[in-house]
Short mmCIF file of C-alpha atoms in Angstrom, two decimals:
data_model
loop_
_atom_site.label_atom_id
_atom_site.label_comp_id
_atom_site.label_asym_id
_atom_site.label_seq_id
_atom_site.Cartn_x
_atom_site.Cartn_y
_atom_site.Cartn_z
CA MET A 1 6.43 28.70 49.03
CA SER A 2 9.37 27.70 47.11
CA GLY A 3 7.93 29.34 43.48
CA SER A 4 9.68 31.34 41.16
CA PRO A 5 8.53 34.57 39.77
CA MET A 6 8.27 35.05 36.05
CA THR A 7 6.43 37.96 34.78
CA SER A 8 4.48 41.23 37.01
CA LEU A 9 2.31 43.86 36.05
CA ALA A 10 2.83 46.96 38.45
CA LEU A 11 -0.50 48.20 40.49
CA VAL A 12 -0.28 52.36 40.94
CA CYS A 13 -2.58 54.76 42.88
CA PHE A 14 -0.86 57.88 43.27
CA PRO A 15 -2.74 61.45 43.60
CA GLU A 16 -3.22 63.54 40.58
CA LYS A 17 -1.30 66.88 41.89
CA ALA A 18 1.23 64.92 43.87
CA ASP A 19 5.14 65.20 43.42
CA LEU A 20 5.81 63.12 40.39
CA TYR A 21 9.59 62.73 41.40
CA ILE A 22 8.27 60.34 44.45
CA LEU A 23 6.25 58.15 42.17
CA GLU A 24 9.61 58.22 39.79
CA ARG A 25 11.41 57.14 42.83
CA ILE A 26 8.90 54.36 43.91
CA LEU A 27 8.47 52.87 40.31
CA ALA A 28 12.25 52.86 40.44
CA GLY A 29 12.97 51.40 43.86
CA GLY A 30 10.05 48.46 42.64
CA LEU A 31 11.74 47.83 39.24
CA SER A 32 15.10 47.43 40.86
CA LYS A 33 13.62 44.65 43.17
CA MET A 34 11.99 42.84 40.84
CA MET A 35 14.96 42.70 38.19
CA GLU A 36 16.75 41.35 41.25
CA ALA A 37 14.41 38.57 42.04
CA GLY A 38 14.44 37.79 37.80
CA CYS A 39 10.83 39.05 37.47
CA THR A 40 9.75 40.57 34.19
CA VAL A 41 7.88 43.60 35.00
CA ILE A 42 5.73 43.59 31.61
CA GLY A 43 3.40 46.35 32.16
CA GLY A 44 0.72 47.43 34.84
CA HIS A 45 -1.78 50.00 35.81
CA SER A 46 -2.42 53.32 37.19
CA ILE A 47 -5.34 55.23 38.89
CA ARG A 48 -5.77 58.69 40.37
CA ASP A 49 -6.05 58.28 44.26
CA ASP A 50 -5.98 60.40 47.17
CA GLU A 51 -3.50 57.94 49.33
CA THR A 52 -0.38 56.12 47.49
CA LYS A 53 -0.73 52.67 46.88
CA PHE A 54 1.90 50.33 45.20
CA GLY A 55 2.50 46.81 44.32
CA TYR A 56 2.47 43.73 41.96
CA ALA A 57 0.84 41.17 40.37
CA VAL A 58 3.20 38.51 40.04
CA THR A 59 3.21 35.30 37.81
CA GLY A 60 5.70 32.81 38.49
CA LYS A 61 5.61 28.95 38.52
CA ILE A 62 6.73 26.08 40.60
CA ASN A 63 7.13 22.14 40.98
CA PRO A 64 4.00 20.54 41.97
CA GLN A 65 6.27 18.12 44.14
CA ARG A 66 8.10 21.02 45.74
CA VAL A 67 5.18 23.24 46.92
CA MET A 68 6.47 24.39 50.54
CA VAL A 69 3.56 24.47 52.53
CA ASN A 70 2.94 26.01 56.19
CA GLY A 71 1.70 22.80 57.81
CA GLU A 72 4.10 19.76 57.68
CA ALA A 73 6.11 20.68 60.85
CA ARG A 74 7.45 17.65 62.91
CA ALA A 75 8.14 17.26 66.23
CA GLY A 76 11.94 17.16 66.66
CA ASP A 77 12.58 19.59 64.15
CA ARG A 78 14.76 22.77 64.55
CA LEU A 79 13.64 26.38 63.44
CA LEU A 80 15.78 28.68 61.81
CA LEU A 81 14.61 32.67 61.38
CA THR A 82 16.71 34.25 58.51
CA LYS A 83 16.24 38.11 59.29
CA ARG A 84 16.42 40.17 62.67
CA ILE A 85 13.04 41.18 64.06
CA GLY A 86 12.02 45.02 64.53
CA THR A 87 10.90 46.96 61.32
CA GLY A 88 7.47 47.33 63.15
CA VAL A 89 8.08 49.31 65.99
CA ILE A 90 11.34 51.34 63.93
CA SER A 91 8.78 52.23 61.42
CA THR A 92 6.90 53.96 64.05
CA ALA A 93 9.47 55.53 65.67
CA ILE A 94 10.63 56.81 62.16
CA LYS A 95 7.06 58.24 61.87
CA LYS A 96 7.34 59.84 65.37
CA GLY A 97 10.54 61.56 64.19
CA ALA A 98 12.43 59.26 66.91
CA ALA A 99 14.50 56.59 65.45
CA GLU A 100 18.00 57.49 65.39
CA GLU A 101 19.65 57.03 61.90
CA LYS A 102 21.61 53.64 62.59
CA TRP A 103 18.07 52.22 63.53
CA ILE A 104 16.39 53.33 60.25
CA ASP A 105 19.24 51.93 58.10
CA ALA A 106 19.44 48.65 59.64
CA ALA A 107 15.65 48.63 59.02
CA VAL A 108 15.62 49.48 55.24
CA HIS A 109 18.66 47.44 54.72
CA SER A 110 16.29 44.40 55.84
CA MET A 111 12.92 45.45 54.44
CA THR A 112 14.76 45.78 51.02
CA THR A 113 17.09 42.56 51.61
CA LEU A 114 15.08 39.44 49.07
CA ASN A 115 14.56 36.19 50.30
CA LYS A 116 15.83 34.80 47.65
CA ALA A 117 19.02 33.61 48.66
CA ALA A 118 17.49 32.23 51.49
CA ALA A 119 14.63 30.10 49.70
CA GLU A 120 17.24 28.81 47.37
CA VAL A 121 19.51 27.45 50.09
CA ALA A 122 16.35 26.13 52.17
CA THR A 123 14.79 24.55 49.16
CA ARG A 124 18.01 22.43 48.28
CA PRO A 125 17.27 18.97 47.86
CA GLU A 126 19.95 18.00 50.59
CA PHE A 127 17.95 19.44 53.54
CA GLU A 128 15.06 18.03 54.94
CA VAL A 129 13.01 21.15 55.33
CA HIS A 130 9.64 20.30 56.38
CA THR A 131 7.48 23.66 56.28
CA MET A 132 8.63 27.03 55.67
CA THR A 133 6.80 30.23 55.82
CA ASP A 134 7.51 34.00 55.82
CA ILE A 135 7.38 36.36 58.86
CA THR A 136 5.22 39.33 57.92
CA GLY A 137 2.17 41.36 59.94
CA PHE A 138 1.28 38.98 62.32
CA GLY A 139 4.90 38.89 63.83
CA LEU A 140 6.94 35.90 64.86
CA ILE A 141 3.92 34.58 67.09
CA GLY A 142 1.18 34.63 64.80
CA HIS A 143 3.14 32.82 61.93
CA ALA A 144 4.79 30.67 64.31
CA ARG A 145 1.28 29.91 65.41
CA GLU A 146 0.09 28.92 62.00
CA ILE A 147 2.87 26.38 61.85
CA ALA A 148 1.80 25.00 64.97
CA VAL A 149 -2.16 24.92 64.05
CA ALA A 150 -1.60 23.32 60.89
CA SER A 151 1.09 20.92 61.39
CA GLU A 152 -1.17 20.06 64.90
CA VAL A 153 2.29 20.63 66.88
CA SER A 154 3.67 23.09 69.21
CA MET A 155 6.96 24.94 69.32
CA ARG A 156 9.72 26.33 71.66
CA VAL A 157 11.08 29.75 71.25
CA PHE A 158 13.95 30.47 73.04
CA ALA A 159 14.02 33.99 73.55
CA ASN A 160 17.40 35.44 74.07
CA GLN A 161 17.90 33.26 70.28
CA VAL A 162 15.72 35.27 68.54
CA PRO A 163 17.70 38.29 66.78
CA PRO A 164 16.18 42.01 67.22
CA MET A 165 17.06 44.62 65.46
CA GLU A 166 19.10 47.24 66.25
CA GLY A 167 16.98 50.03 67.84
CA ALA A 168 13.93 47.77 68.53
CA PHE A 169 14.41 47.53 72.29
CA GLU A 170 14.49 51.25 72.77
CA CYS A 171 11.65 51.75 70.36
CA ILE A 172 9.39 49.63 72.36
CA ARG A 173 11.03 51.50 75.59
CA ALA A 174 10.14 54.77 74.30
CA GLY A 175 6.47 53.36 73.42
CA HIS A 176 6.43 53.50 70.07
CA ILE A 177 4.00 50.67 69.73
CA PRO A 178 2.70 50.08 66.20
CA GLY A 179 -1.20 49.58 66.13
CA GLY A 180 -0.59 46.18 64.30
CA LEU A 181 1.65 44.59 67.35
CA LYS A 182 -1.57 45.61 69.78
CA ALA A 183 -3.60 43.34 67.67
CA ASN A 184 -1.70 40.46 67.20
CA ARG A 185 -0.79 40.30 70.67
CA GLU A 186 -4.68 40.30 71.53
CA PHE A 187 -5.26 37.46 69.13
CA ALA A 188 -2.71 35.28 70.02
CA GLU A 189 -1.29 35.49 73.37
CA CYS A 190 -3.58 33.45 74.24
CA VAL A 191 -2.02 30.53 72.61
CA VAL A 192 1.17 31.48 73.94
CA ALA A 193 2.90 30.52 77.81
CA TYR A 194 6.39 32.25 79.04
CA ASP A 195 9.12 30.86 81.38
CA GLU A 196 9.25 33.36 84.40
CA GLY A 197 11.49 35.69 83.72
CA ILE A 198 10.56 36.80 80.03
CA GLU A 199 10.92 40.52 80.06
CA GLU A 200 8.04 42.68 78.94
CA ASP A 201 9.82 44.38 75.78
CA VAL A 202 10.84 40.77 74.74
CA LYS A 203 7.32 39.60 74.70
CA MET A 204 6.61 42.84 72.80
CA LEU A 205 9.02 42.19 69.95
CA MET A 206 7.29 38.49 69.27
CA PHE A 207 4.65 40.24 68.08
CA ASP A 208 5.95 43.00 66.39
CA PRO A 209 4.74 43.16 62.42
CA GLN A 210 7.32 42.68 60.16
CA THR A 211 7.43 44.36 56.46
CA ALA A 212 9.40 42.21 54.07
CA GLY A 213 10.34 40.15 57.07
CA GLY A 214 12.71 36.66 57.07
CA LEU A 215 11.79 33.26 56.69
CA LEU A 216 11.10 30.77 59.60
CA ILE A 217 11.93 27.18 58.61
CA SER A 218 11.38 23.82 59.99
CA VAL A 219 13.96 21.66 59.15
CA ARG A 220 15.16 18.45 60.32
CA ASP A 221 17.15 18.04 63.74
CA SER A 222 20.47 16.15 62.09
CA ASP A 223 20.06 18.74 59.00
CA SER A 224 19.81 22.11 60.75
CA GLN A 225 23.43 23.79 61.64
CA ARG A 226 24.56 22.53 58.27
CA LEU A 227 21.63 24.83 56.76
CA ALA A 228 22.22 27.89 59.11
CA GLY A 229 26.00 27.14 58.00
CA GLU A 230 24.92 27.19 54.17
CA LEU A 231 22.88 30.04 55.41
CA GLN A 232 25.24 32.01 56.40
CA SER A 233 27.66 31.76 53.64
CA ALA A 234 25.07 32.79 51.57
CA GLY A 235 25.35 36.49 53.09
CA VAL A 236 21.87 35.38 55.31
CA GLU A 237 21.81 36.26 58.93
CA ALA A 238 20.47 32.48 59.62
CA ALA A 239 19.72 31.98 63.36
CA GLU A 240 18.42 29.22 65.35
CA ILE A 241 15.44 30.16 67.39
CA GLY A 242 13.63 27.29 68.98
CA GLU A 243 12.30 23.37 68.45
CA VAL A 244 9.24 21.77 66.94
CA ILE A 245 7.67 19.65 69.83
CA ALA A 246 4.91 17.14 70.15
CA HIS A 247 1.52 19.03 70.63
CA SER A 248 0.26 20.28 73.92
CA LYS A 249 -2.12 22.91 75.58
CA SER A 250 0.12 25.87 74.88
CA LEU A 251 1.36 26.15 71.03
CA ILE A 252 3.82 28.49 71.32
CA SER A 253 6.32 28.38 74.70
CA VAL A 254 8.63 31.41 75.05
CA ALA A 255 11.43 29.80 76.95
CA ASN A 256 14.82 31.67 78.81
CA THR A 257 17.33 28.97 77.23
#
């Protein structure tokens, strides 16, 4: 991580007889985010398809001396998370027509907020950030596991410090569970140890697949509070959710406090 986007090509698949207004809104939304990211859309490709698909092929630049990889977390680091989690279960509730308007608003706001500000602050040379990754389809536990494996460390996540999105627990309790969450849990829970008393809905949320999730940052302990403060000053809802510890039998420990 820590690269900067420069140019992009839009890639569109769209049904031949579908409402072109929908396509117009998709393209406009994507363009607005590309402009916000400082990335120029220089063209694209469109294909007739029965299913709508949309994305970008992006070209950017990065300082070879400042590449942020996911395999350099160190025991003693603190873990910061820059967005709440819960977009997966809320999106599933939306598909079932069961989501409250305020939950939808919170999820949409999160998914349409770039990680640009968070990344710019976290990569300042004044902070000793060792590792950083984004939380997306594998959920918080899945991406934390990737860092732990690559860095040969373990992590302790404090359950009551992981910020849920408004409505996330209500969706879980109502059974609005995406298939990706179930797959994530089936794959990664074998490396997780829970403190006694961790509620089932909290466990579920840890595996929720995120769309445009936040950054998980492993930062030197002495820089953690200052980095969190600078992130918050930049409008980023940063929370310290855990710590990196020496490698142990359980890669991820979910603790009560």
